[in-house]
Coordinates of C-alpha atoms in Angstrom, one line a residue:
M1 CA 6.2 9.6 -36.5
R2 CA 9.3 8.2 -34.7
S3 CA 8.7 4.9 -36.4
D4 CA 9.3 6.5 -39.8
R5 CA 13.0 6.0 -39.3
V6 CA 12.6 2.2 -39.5
K7 CA 9.8 2.0 -42.1
K8 CA 9.7 4.9 -44.5
G9 CA 11.5 5.6 -47.8
V10 CA 13.6 3.6 -50.3
E11 CA 16.4 3.1 -47.8
R12 CA 14.1 1.3 -45.4
A13 CA 13.0 -1.4 -47.8
P14 CA 15.3 -4.0 -46.0
H15 CA 13.6 -2.9 -42.7
R16 CA 10.1 -3.3 -44.1
S17 CA 11.1 -6.8 -45.5
L18 CA 11.9 -7.9 -41.9
F19 CA 8.5 -6.6 -40.7
K20 CA 6.8 -8.4 -43.6
A21 CA 8.6 -11.6 -42.5
M22 CA 6.5 -11.4 -39.4
G23 CA 3.3 -10.9 -41.3
Y24 CA 2.9 -7.1 -41.0
T25 CA 1.1 -5.5 -44.0
D26 CA 1.8 -2.2 -45.7
E27 CA -1.4 -0.9 -44.1
E28 CA -0.2 -1.9 -40.6
L29 CA 3.2 -0.3 -41.2
A30 CA 1.6 3.0 -42.3
R31 CA 0.0 3.3 -38.8
P32 CA 1.7 4.3 -35.5
L33 CA 3.7 1.4 -34.1
V34 CA 2.8 1.0 -30.4
G35 CA 4.9 -1.2 -28.2
V36 CA 2.9 -3.3 -25.8
V37 CA 5.2 -4.4 -22.9
N38 CA 3.8 -7.7 -21.6
A39 CA 5.3 -8.9 -18.3
K40 CA 3.4 -12.2 -18.4
N41 CA 5.2 -15.1 -16.9
E42 CA 4.4 -18.4 -15.1
I43 CA 6.1 -17.6 -11.8
I44 CA 4.1 -14.6 -10.5
P45 CA 0.3 -15.0 -9.8
G46 CA -0.1 -11.3 -10.6
H47 CA 1.2 -11.9 -14.1
I48 CA -0.1 -15.4 -15.0
H49 CA -3.1 -13.8 -16.8
L50 CA -1.4 -10.9 -18.5
D51 CA -1.8 -12.4 -21.9
T52 CA -5.5 -11.7 -21.5
I53 CA -4.8 -8.1 -20.6
T54 CA -2.3 -7.6 -23.4
N55 CA -4.6 -9.0 -26.0
A56 CA -7.3 -6.6 -24.9
V57 CA -4.8 -3.7 -25.1
K58 CA -3.9 -4.7 -28.6
A59 CA -7.5 -4.9 -29.6
G60 CA -8.0 -1.3 -28.3
I61 CA -4.9 -0.1 -30.2
R62 CA -6.2 -1.7 -33.5
S63 CA -9.7 -0.3 -33.0
A64 CA -8.2 3.2 -32.7
G65 CA -6.0 2.9 -35.8
G66 CA -2.6 1.8 -34.4
T67 CA -0.4 -1.3 -34.9
P68 CA 0.5 -3.1 -31.6
I69 CA 3.8 -4.7 -31.3
E70 CA 4.2 -6.9 -28.2
F71 CA 7.5 -7.6 -26.4
P72 CA 8.2 -9.0 -22.9
A73 CA 9.5 -7.8 -19.6
I74 CA 10.9 -9.8 -16.7
G75 CA 9.5 -9.9 -13.2
V76 CA 10.3 -11.2 -9.8
C77 CA 7.6 -12.6 -7.4
D78 CA 8.6 -11.0 -4.1
G79 CA 6.6 -13.5 -2.2
I80 CA 8.4 -16.5 -3.7
A81 CA 11.8 -14.7 -3.5
M82 CA 11.1 -13.8 0.1
G83 CA 13.4 -15.1 2.9
H84 CA 16.3 -16.3 0.9
S85 CA 19.0 -15.0 -1.5
G86 CA 16.6 -14.6 -4.3
M87 CA 15.2 -11.4 -2.7
K88 CA 18.6 -9.8 -3.6
Y89 CA 17.4 -9.6 -7.2
S90 CA 14.0 -8.0 -6.6
L91 CA 14.8 -4.3 -6.3
A92 CA 17.6 -4.7 -8.8
S93 CA 15.2 -6.0 -11.3
R94 CA 13.5 -2.6 -11.4
E95 CA 16.5 -1.2 -13.2
L96 CA 16.7 -4.1 -15.6
I97 CA 13.1 -3.6 -16.5
A98 CA 13.5 0.1 -17.2
D99 CA 16.7 -0.4 -19.2
S100 CA 15.2 -3.2 -21.3
I101 CA 12.1 -1.2 -22.2
E102 CA 14.3 1.8 -23.2
T103 CA 16.4 -0.6 -25.3
M104 CA 13.4 -2.0 -27.2
A105 CA 11.6 1.3 -27.7
E106 CA 14.7 3.1 -28.9
A107 CA 16.2 0.3 -31.0
H108 CA 13.0 -0.1 -32.9
A109 CA 11.8 3.5 -33.0
L110 CA 8.4 2.8 -31.4
D111 CA 5.9 5.7 -31.4
A112 CA 4.3 4.9 -28.1
L113 CA 4.0 2.3 -25.3
V114 CA 1.3 0.6 -23.4
L115 CA 2.9 -0.9 -20.3
V116 CA 1.3 -4.1 -18.8
P117 CA 2.8 -4.9 -15.4
N118 CA 1.2 -5.9 -12.1
C119 CA 3.7 -6.6 -9.3
D120 CA 6.1 -5.0 -7.0
K121 CA 9.1 -3.8 -9.0
I122 CA 7.6 -4.2 -12.4
V123 CA 5.2 -1.3 -12.0
P124 CA 7.7 1.3 -11.0
G125 CA 10.3 -0.1 -13.4
M126 CA 7.8 0.5 -16.3
M127 CA 6.9 4.0 -15.0
M128 CA 10.6 4.8 -14.9
A129 CA 11.0 3.7 -18.5
A130 CA 8.0 5.8 -19.5
A131 CA 9.4 8.9 -17.9
R132 CA 12.9 8.3 -19.3
L133 CA 11.7 7.7 -22.9
N134 CA 9.1 10.5 -22.8
I135 CA 6.9 9.0 -25.6
P136 CA 3.1 8.7 -25.3
S137 CA 2.6 6.0 -22.7
V138 CA -0.3 4.4 -20.7
L139 CA 0.1 1.9 -17.9
V140 CA -2.6 -0.7 -17.4
S141 CA -2.0 -3.4 -14.7
G142 CA -3.3 -6.9 -14.3
G143 CA -5.3 -5.9 -11.2
P144 CA -5.5 -7.1 -7.6
M145 CA -6.2 -10.6 -6.4
L146 CA -9.4 -11.2 -4.5
P147 CA -8.8 -12.1 -0.8
G148 CA -9.0 -15.6 0.3
R149 CA -11.6 -16.7 2.9
K150 CA -11.2 -18.9 6.0
G151 CA -13.5 -19.1 9.0
G152 CA -15.7 -16.4 7.6
A153 CA -12.9 -13.8 7.4
D154 CA -10.9 -12.4 4.5
I155 CA -7.2 -13.6 4.4
D156 CA -4.2 -12.9 2.2
L157 CA -0.6 -13.9 1.7
N158 CA 0.5 -12.0 4.8
T159 CA -1.9 -14.1 6.8
V160 CA 0.1 -17.2 5.8
F161 CA 3.5 -15.5 6.7
E162 CA 2.1 -14.6 10.1
A163 CA 0.7 -18.1 10.6
V164 CA 4.2 -19.5 10.2
G165 CA 5.1 -17.3 13.2
R166 CA 2.2 -18.8 15.2
V167 CA 3.4 -22.3 14.4
H168 CA 6.9 -21.4 15.7
A169 CA 5.3 -20.0 18.8
G170 CA 3.3 -23.1 19.4
K171 CA 0.0 -21.3 18.8
M172 CA -1.0 -23.2 15.6
G173 CA -0.5 -26.7 14.2
E174 CA 0.8 -27.5 10.8
A175 CA -2.6 -28.8 9.6
E176 CA -4.2 -25.4 10.3
L177 CA -1.3 -23.7 8.6
A178 CA -1.9 -25.9 5.5
A179 CA -5.5 -24.8 5.5
Y180 CA -4.4 -21.2 5.3
E181 CA -1.8 -22.0 2.6
D182 CA -4.6 -23.5 0.5
S183 CA -7.0 -20.6 1.0
A184 CA -5.1 -17.3 1.1
C185 CA -4.4 -16.7 -2.6
P186 CA -7.5 -17.8 -4.5
G187 CA -6.4 -16.9 -8.0
C188 CA -4.6 -14.5 -10.3
G189 CA -3.8 -10.9 -9.4
S190 CA -1.4 -8.9 -7.3
C191 CA -1.6 -9.9 -3.6
S192 CA -4.8 -8.4 -2.2
G193 CA -3.8 -5.9 0.5
M194 CA -2.3 -2.4 0.1
F195 CA 1.1 -4.0 -0.4
T196 CA 3.7 -2.6 -2.8
A197 CA 2.2 -3.7 -6.1
N198 CA -1.3 -2.3 -5.3
S199 CA 0.2 0.8 -3.8
M200 CA 2.1 1.6 -7.0
N201 CA -0.8 0.7 -9.2
C202 CA -3.0 3.1 -7.3
L203 CA -0.3 5.8 -7.4
A204 CA -0.1 5.4 -11.2
E205 CA -3.6 6.8 -11.3
I206 CA -2.8 10.0 -9.5
L207 CA 0.4 10.4 -11.4
G208 CA -1.7 10.4 -14.5
L209 CA -0.1 7.4 -16.3
G210 CA -2.8 4.9 -15.3
L211 CA -6.5 5.1 -16.0
P212 CA -9.0 5.3 -13.2
G213 CA -9.5 1.8 -11.8
N214 CA -5.9 0.7 -12.7
G215 CA -5.1 0.0 -9.1
T216 CA -8.4 -1.4 -7.8
V217 CA -10.5 -3.2 -10.4
P218 CA -10.0 -6.9 -9.5
A219 CA -7.9 -9.0 -11.8
V220 CA -10.8 -11.5 -12.5
Y221 CA -13.4 -8.9 -13.4
A222 CA -14.5 -8.3 -17.0
E223 CA -14.1 -4.6 -16.2
R224 CA -10.3 -5.2 -16.1
V225 CA -10.4 -6.4 -19.8
R226 CA -12.5 -3.4 -20.8
L227 CA -10.0 -1.1 -19.0
A228 CA -7.2 -2.7 -21.0
K229 CA -9.1 -2.0 -24.3
S230 CA -9.6 1.6 -23.2
A231 CA -5.9 1.9 -22.4
G232 CA -5.1 0.9 -26.0
A233 CA -7.5 3.5 -27.3
V234 CA -6.2 6.2 -24.9
V235 CA -2.6 5.7 -26.1
M236 CA -3.7 6.4 -29.6
R237 CA -5.3 9.7 -28.5
A238 CA -2.1 10.5 -26.6
I239 CA -0.2 10.1 -29.9
E240 CA -2.7 12.3 -31.7
K241 CA -2.5 15.1 -29.1
D242 CA 1.2 14.5 -28.4
I243 CA 0.7 13.9 -24.6
K244 CA 3.9 12.5 -23.2
P245 CA 4.8 11.4 -19.6
R246 CA 6.8 14.5 -18.8
D247 CA 3.8 16.6 -19.7
L248 CA 2.0 14.8 -16.8
L249 CA 4.9 14.1 -14.3
D250 CA 5.6 17.5 -12.8
L251 CA 6.2 18.3 -9.1
R252 CA 2.5 18.8 -8.3
Q253 CA 1.8 15.3 -9.5
F254 CA 4.4 13.9 -7.1
R255 CA 3.0 16.0 -4.3
N256 CA -0.4 14.6 -5.1
A257 CA 1.0 11.1 -5.1
L258 CA 2.5 11.6 -1.7
A259 CA -0.8 12.9 -0.3
L260 CA -2.7 9.9 -1.7
D261 CA 0.0 7.7 -0.4
M262 CA -0.6 9.1 3.1
A263 CA -4.3 8.8 2.9
L264 CA -4.3 5.2 1.6
G265 CA -1.5 4.0 3.9
C266 CA 0.7 2.7 1.1
S267 CA 3.8 0.5 1.2
T268 CA 7.0 2.1 2.5
N269 CA 8.5 0.9 -0.8
S270 CA 6.8 3.9 -2.5
M271 CA 9.4 6.0 -0.7
L272 CA 12.0 4.3 -3.0
H273 CA 9.9 4.2 -6.2
L274 CA 8.5 7.7 -6.3
P275 CA 11.9 9.4 -6.1
A276 CA 13.2 7.0 -8.8
I277 CA 10.3 7.8 -11.2
A278 CA 10.7 11.5 -10.4
R279 CA 14.4 11.3 -11.2
E280 CA 13.7 9.9 -14.7
A281 CA 11.3 12.8 -15.3
G282 CA 14.1 15.3 -14.3
I283 CA 12.6 16.1 -10.9
E284 CA 14.4 15.8 -7.6
L285 CA 11.9 14.5 -5.0
N286 CA 13.2 15.3 -1.5
L287 CA 11.6 12.9 0.9
D288 CA 11.5 15.5 3.6
L289 CA 8.5 16.6 1.7
A290 CA 6.8 13.4 2.7
N291 CA 6.7 14.4 6.4
E292 CA 5.5 17.9 5.5
I293 CA 2.6 16.4 3.5
A294 CA 1.9 13.6 6.1
A295 CA 1.6 16.3 8.8
R296 CA -1.5 17.7 7.1
T297 CA -2.9 14.7 5.3
P298 CA -5.1 12.3 7.3
N299 CA -5.1 8.6 6.9
L300 CA -8.5 7.6 5.4
C301 CA -8.0 3.9 4.7
H302 CA -7.0 1.0 6.8
L303 CA -6.3 -1.6 4.1
A304 CA -4.5 -4.8 5.0
P305 CA -2.0 -5.1 6.7
S306 CA -3.1 -1.9 8.5
G307 CA -6.7 -3.1 8.9
P308 CA -9.3 -5.6 7.8
H309 CA -10.2 -4.3 4.3
H310 CA -8.7 -5.4 1.0
V311 CA -8.3 -3.7 -2.3
N312 CA -11.4 -5.2 -3.8
Q313 CA -13.4 -3.3 -1.1
L314 CA -11.6 -0.1 -2.0
Y315 CA -12.8 -0.7 -5.5
E316 CA -16.4 -1.2 -4.3
A317 CA -16.2 2.0 -2.3
G318 CA -15.3 4.0 -5.3
G319 CA -11.6 3.5 -5.8
V320 CA -8.7 5.9 -5.8
F321 CA -10.5 9.0 -6.9
A322 CA -13.2 8.6 -4.2
V323 CA -10.2 9.0 -1.8
V324 CA -8.9 12.0 -3.8
K325 CA -12.4 13.5 -3.7
Q326 CA -12.1 13.6 0.1
L327 CA -8.6 15.1 0.0
L328 CA -9.8 17.9 -2.4
I329 CA -12.3 19.1 0.3
K330 CA -9.4 20.4 2.3
G331 CA -7.2 21.4 -0.6
L332 CA -4.7 18.6 -0.1
I333 CA -4.6 17.6 -3.8
D334 CA -4.0 19.9 -6.8
G335 CA -7.1 19.1 -8.9
S336 CA -5.7 20.9 -11.9
A337 CA -3.1 18.2 -12.6
P338 CA -3.6 16.5 -16.0
T339 CA -3.9 12.8 -16.7
V340 CA -3.3 10.7 -19.8
C341 CA -7.0 10.1 -20.2
G342 CA -7.5 13.8 -21.0
K343 CA -9.3 14.8 -17.8
T344 CA -7.8 16.5 -14.8
V345 CA -7.5 14.9 -11.4
G346 CA -10.3 17.2 -10.1
E347 CA -12.6 16.1 -12.9
L348 CA -12.0 12.5 -12.2
A349 CA -12.6 13.0 -8.5
A350 CA -15.8 14.9 -9.2
A351 CA -17.2 11.9 -11.1
S352 CA -16.4 9.5 -8.2
P353 CA -18.8 8.5 -5.4
E354 CA -18.8 10.0 -1.8
A355 CA -16.8 8.1 0.8
D356 CA -18.7 5.3 2.4
G357 CA -17.3 6.2 5.9
T358 CA -15.9 2.7 6.5
V359 CA -13.5 1.5 3.8
I360 CA -12.9 5.2 2.9
R361 CA -13.3 7.4 5.9
R362 CA -14.6 11.0 5.4
I363 CA -12.1 13.7 5.7
E364 CA -13.6 15.0 8.9
D365 CA -13.5 11.5 10.5
P366 CA -10.1 9.9 9.6
Y367 CA -8.4 7.0 11.1
S368 CA -5.7 9.4 12.1
A369 CA -5.0 13.1 11.5
V370 CA -1.6 12.4 10.0
G371 CA -0.6 10.2 7.0
G372 CA 0.2 6.6 6.9
I373 CA 4.0 6.8 6.3
A374 CA 6.6 8.6 8.4
V375 CA 10.2 9.6 7.5
L376 CA 12.5 9.5 10.5
R377 CA 15.9 11.1 11.2
G378 CA 18.4 11.0 14.0
N379 CA 21.9 10.0 14.7
L380 CA 21.1 6.4 13.7
A381 CA 19.6 7.6 10.4
P382 CA 21.2 10.9 9.4
D383 CA 19.9 10.5 5.8
R384 CA 16.4 9.2 6.8
A385 CA 14.6 6.0 7.6
V386 CA 11.0 5.1 6.7
V387 CA 8.1 3.4 8.6
K388 CA 4.5 2.5 7.7
R389 CA 3.0 4.5 10.6
A390 CA -0.5 3.3 9.8
A391 CA 0.5 -0.3 10.6
V392 CA 2.2 0.5 13.9
A393 CA 0.5 -0.4 17.2
P394 CA -0.2 2.8 19.2
S395 CA 1.9 1.4 22.0
M396 CA 5.0 1.3 19.7
L397 CA 4.8 4.9 18.3
K398 CA 7.3 5.7 21.0
H399 CA 9.7 3.0 22.2
R400 CA 13.0 2.6 23.9
G401 CA 14.8 -0.7 24.1
P402 CA 18.1 -2.7 23.9
A403 CA 19.5 -3.5 20.4
R404 CA 19.6 -7.1 19.3
V405 CA 22.1 -6.9 16.4
F406 CA 22.3 -9.2 13.4
D407 CA 24.5 -8.8 10.3
S408 CA 22.2 -10.7 8.0
E409 CA 18.5 -11.4 7.5
E410 CA 19.1 -15.1 8.0
A411 CA 20.7 -14.6 11.4
A412 CA 17.7 -12.5 12.5
N413 CA 15.1 -14.9 11.2
A414 CA 16.8 -17.8 13.1
A415 CA 16.7 -15.7 16.4
V416 CA 13.1 -14.7 15.9
K417 CA 11.9 -18.2 15.2
G418 CA 14.1 -19.6 18.0
G419 CA 12.2 -17.5 20.5
L420 CA 15.3 -15.4 21.3
I421 CA 13.6 -12.0 20.9
K422 CA 11.9 -10.7 24.0
A423 CA 9.4 -7.9 24.8
G424 CA 11.0 -4.5 24.5
D425 CA 13.9 -5.6 22.2
V426 CA 14.9 -3.5 19.1
V427 CA 16.0 -6.0 16.4
V428 CA 18.7 -4.4 14.2
I429 CA 19.3 -6.1 10.8
R430 CA 22.2 -4.5 8.9
Y431 CA 24.4 -5.1 5.9
E432 CA 21.2 -5.6 3.9
G433 CA 21.1 -2.2 2.2
P434 CA 21.2 -1.5 -1.6
R435 CA 25.0 -1.9 -1.7
G436 CA 25.5 -4.2 1.3
G437 CA 22.8 -6.8 0.6
P438 CA 23.2 -6.3 -2.2
G439 CA 19.7 -5.5 -3.4
M440 CA 18.1 -4.2 -0.2
R441 CA 16.1 -7.3 0.7
E442 CA 12.6 -7.2 2.2
M443 CA 12.2 -8.5 5.7
L444 CA 8.7 -9.9 5.7
E445 CA 9.7 -13.2 7.1
A446 CA 11.1 -11.7 10.2
T447 CA 8.3 -9.1 10.7
S448 CA 5.5 -11.7 10.0
A449 CA 7.1 -14.2 12.4
L450 CA 7.2 -11.5 15.1
A451 CA 3.6 -10.6 14.4
G452 CA 2.5 -14.2 14.5
M453 CA 4.2 -14.6 17.9
G454 CA 2.4 -11.5 19.2
R455 CA 5.7 -9.6 19.4
D456 CA 4.7 -6.8 16.9
A457 CA 3.1 -4.8 19.7
D458 CA 6.1 -4.9 22.0
T459 CA 9.2 -5.1 19.8
A460 CA 10.7 -3.0 17.0
L461 CA 12.8 -3.9 14.0
I462 CA 15.2 -1.6 12.3
T463 CA 17.1 -2.3 9.1
D464 CA 19.1 -0.7 6.2
G465 CA 17.1 -3.2 4.1
R466 CA 13.4 -2.7 3.5
F467 CA 10.0 -4.2 4.3
S468 CA 7.2 -5.6 2.3
G469 CA 4.1 -3.6 2.0
A470 CA 2.5 -6.5 3.9
T471 CA 4.6 -5.7 7.0
R472 CA 2.9 -4.5 10.2
G473 CA 4.5 -3.4 13.4
A474 CA 7.2 -0.9 14.3
A475 CA 9.3 -2.0 11.3
I476 CA 11.7 0.8 10.3
G477 CA 13.5 0.4 7.1
H478 CA 15.7 2.3 4.5
V479 CA 18.1 3.4 7.3
S480 CA 20.6 5.6 5.5
P481 CA 23.5 5.7 5.2
E482 CA 23.5 1.9 5.1
A483 CA 26.0 -0.2 7.1
A484 CA 28.1 -1.2 4.1
A485 CA 28.7 2.5 3.4
G486 CA 29.8 3.1 7.0
G487 CA 26.5 4.5 8.3
P488 CA 25.9 4.7 12.0
I489 CA 23.8 1.5 11.9
A490 CA 27.2 -0.3 11.4
L491 CA 28.3 1.0 14.8
V492 CA 25.5 -0.4 16.9
R493 CA 26.5 -3.0 19.4
E494 CA 24.4 -5.7 21.2
G495 CA 22.6 -4.1 24.2
D496 CA 22.9 -0.4 23.1
F497 CA 19.7 1.4 23.8
I498 CA 17.8 2.8 20.8
S499 CA 14.9 5.3 21.2
I500 CA 12.2 5.6 18.6
D501 CA 9.7 8.5 18.4
I502 CA 7.6 8.1 15.3
D503 CA 5.3 11.1 16.0
A504 CA 8.4 13.3 16.4
G505 CA 10.2 11.7 13.4
R506 CA 13.2 10.6 15.5
L507 CA 15.5 7.6 15.6
E508 CA 18.4 7.8 18.1
L509 CA 21.2 5.5 19.2
E510 CA 21.9 6.3 22.9
V511 CA 25.7 6.1 22.7
P512 CA 27.9 9.1 23.4
D513 CA 29.6 10.8 20.4
A514 CA 33.0 10.0 21.7
E515 CA 32.2 6.3 21.9
L516 CA 30.7 6.4 18.4
A517 CA 33.9 8.1 17.1
A518 CA 36.0 5.4 18.6
R519 CA 33.8 2.7 17.1
R520 CA 34.0 4.4 13.7
A521 CA 37.8 4.5 13.8
A522 CA 37.9 0.8 14.4
W523 CA 35.2 -0.1 11.8
K524 CA 36.3 -1.8 8.5
A525 CA 34.3 -2.0 5.4
P526 CA 33.1 -5.6 4.8
L527 CA 34.1 -7.5 1.7
P528 CA 31.3 -7.6 -1.0
K529 CA 28.9 -10.5 -0.5
V530 CA 28.5 -11.0 -4.2
K531 CA 31.6 -10.8 -6.4
A532 CA 30.3 -11.8 -9.9
G533 CA 27.3 -11.3 -12.1
W534 CA 24.7 -8.6 -12.4
L535 CA 24.4 -8.1 -8.6
A536 CA 28.1 -7.3 -8.3
R537 CA 27.7 -4.5 -11.0
Y538 CA 24.5 -3.3 -9.2
A539 CA 26.3 -3.1 -5.9
A540 CA 29.0 -1.0 -7.4
L541 CA 26.6 1.5 -9.0
V542 CA 23.6 1.7 -6.8
S543 CA 22.8 4.9 -4.8
S544 CA 21.5 5.2 -1.3
A545 CA 18.0 4.3 -0.4
A546 CA 17.5 8.0 0.5
S547 CA 17.7 8.8 -3.2
G548 CA 15.6 5.9 -4.4
A549 CA 18.3 3.2 -4.7
V550 CA 18.8 4.2 -8.4
L551 CA 21.8 3.4 -10.4
S552 CA 24.2 6.3 -10.4
P553 CA 25.0 7.9 -13.8
P554 CA 28.6 7.6 -15.2
G555 CA 30.9 9.6 -12.9
G556 CA 28.0 10.0 -10.3
T557 CA 27.8 8.9 -6.7

C-alpha cells in the first residue's frame, strides 16, 4: 500500500506516534488509509450539508475494511460571487482545489480518495485531482436542491436573477421580487436546474468516477446518504482490484461525456472543465470534436434554464443512464466503457427505465436533432467560442446586429439595467477572459437582466468571459483568443456589425481585413487589472479558454 511509507517499519515509529496522537489504533493503521475530501462550508447551500454525506462515506469505508481520513477543500458559491469582483476567484479556485488535494494525498501517502463536492468549480477541481493523482477514487456529490414553488410553478435561483431584470424594466414590484427571493431556493443542494454543478455531477457518472445517481438524487433524500455509504464501499473494492481513474478516463469516456452533454443540454462551462480533466489524464480533448458529436446527437432534455423541468424530475424519470439508454439505441455512446462501480456504461443503461417521453424524450422524438451546445468559429473567434444552443430562442439562432461594446461586466450591467440596450443589439463584453478578467467571470447578471426585460429573444451577448449554466438566450462566451491577449474581440468598435449563425457554427465581425489590421497596429495591451495576490499569479500562468483555462506547465504557454 502507498500508505506503508508513512506507517510501516521501525523507521516510521515517529509517524505512527503522530497518528496515535489523533486516536488512530494499530488496527486502523493496518488498513488502507482513504482520504475523504469534504468541501463542507457555511457559505454554499450545496455544501452546507456535506458533513452528513461525508459521515456516510466514512461509514461505508469502515464497513468495507478501510480507515477514512477526512480533510477539507475550499469552494466558491458562484451565485453569491456573481456580479462583482468576487467572481474573479471562482474559476481560479478550480486549480487551487486540485492542487490542495494533490498536496494532501501525496504528502500523507493516502491509498485512495473519496471526493465529496457539490458545486460549480469544486466538482471539476476534484475530478482533475483524481486524474492527476491516479489513485483509486470515487466522487459522490451532495446532490441537487429541490426547486422552489410560487404560483403553482417550479422556480429556481435563475428565476430570481431574471426577476431583477423585470423590476428594472418596470414589469415587477419589489414586493413580488421579495416573494421570489424567499421561495426560489428551499434548502440545501446544488441549484436545481441543469446549471454547471449539476452538469458536472451528471457527467461524472458517464466518466465513470461517480456512481449512478450522483448527479440526480436530490440532496435531501435518504437515498443520497445511502449512495454516499456505497461510495465508501466502492472505493475499497477499487483498491482491491487496483482500479484507478486513468483506467476509466480514456478518449471514449470523454466522447461519451460530450454525447451526454449534448443530450442533456449541459452548461457551457463543461467546455472548460472536460478538456481540463482530460489534460490531467494525459488526453488532449479538441473541442472541435464537440460539434462533430453535436451534429449527430439529439437534445433529449429541456431542463431549466432551457425548459420547465428540474433535476429532481430527471431523477424521477430514471436519471443519467435512462438518457444514455436512449443514446445507445443509435450507437451514440460506447457502452463498453468501464466505471468505478465495476459495471460498464452499457450495463448500467440496460438496468435503467425507458424514457418517459417528456422529461427525457425518446431518441426518435427529440427536442432537436442536434446537441444542446455549439462551438462557433470565425474571424471574431478564430480559436472558438461556445453557446448553449438548447437555451437560444429559434429567432436568435441566426442574427446580425450592431455591436454595443463594453470593456467590463460592470459597464455592461449598468447599460442593460439602464435600458440602453435595444432590440437587435449585440452586446460585447471584453477584457473578462481568463487572463484579462482575470478569472473569466460569469455574466449571469447581464443575461438574466436581458431575459427579465424580454430582450433574450431579440438581442445577443458575446464575451471572452463565460456564462452561468443558468443563462438562456444567444449568450456566446469563451471567445478566444481573449481581448487581453490581443484577440479580435479587442478590435471591435461601437456600431460594427456582427453576424451570428449558430447552426453553421459561425461568428463574424463584418469589418474589412485592412481596417482590422490598422486597428491591430494601434492596439495596446492593457495593464493588468490585478497586480498582487493569487489572482496576479493566476493571470500570468493561465491558458486560453480554448484549452480549458488551465494553468500552463513550467515553460509552457
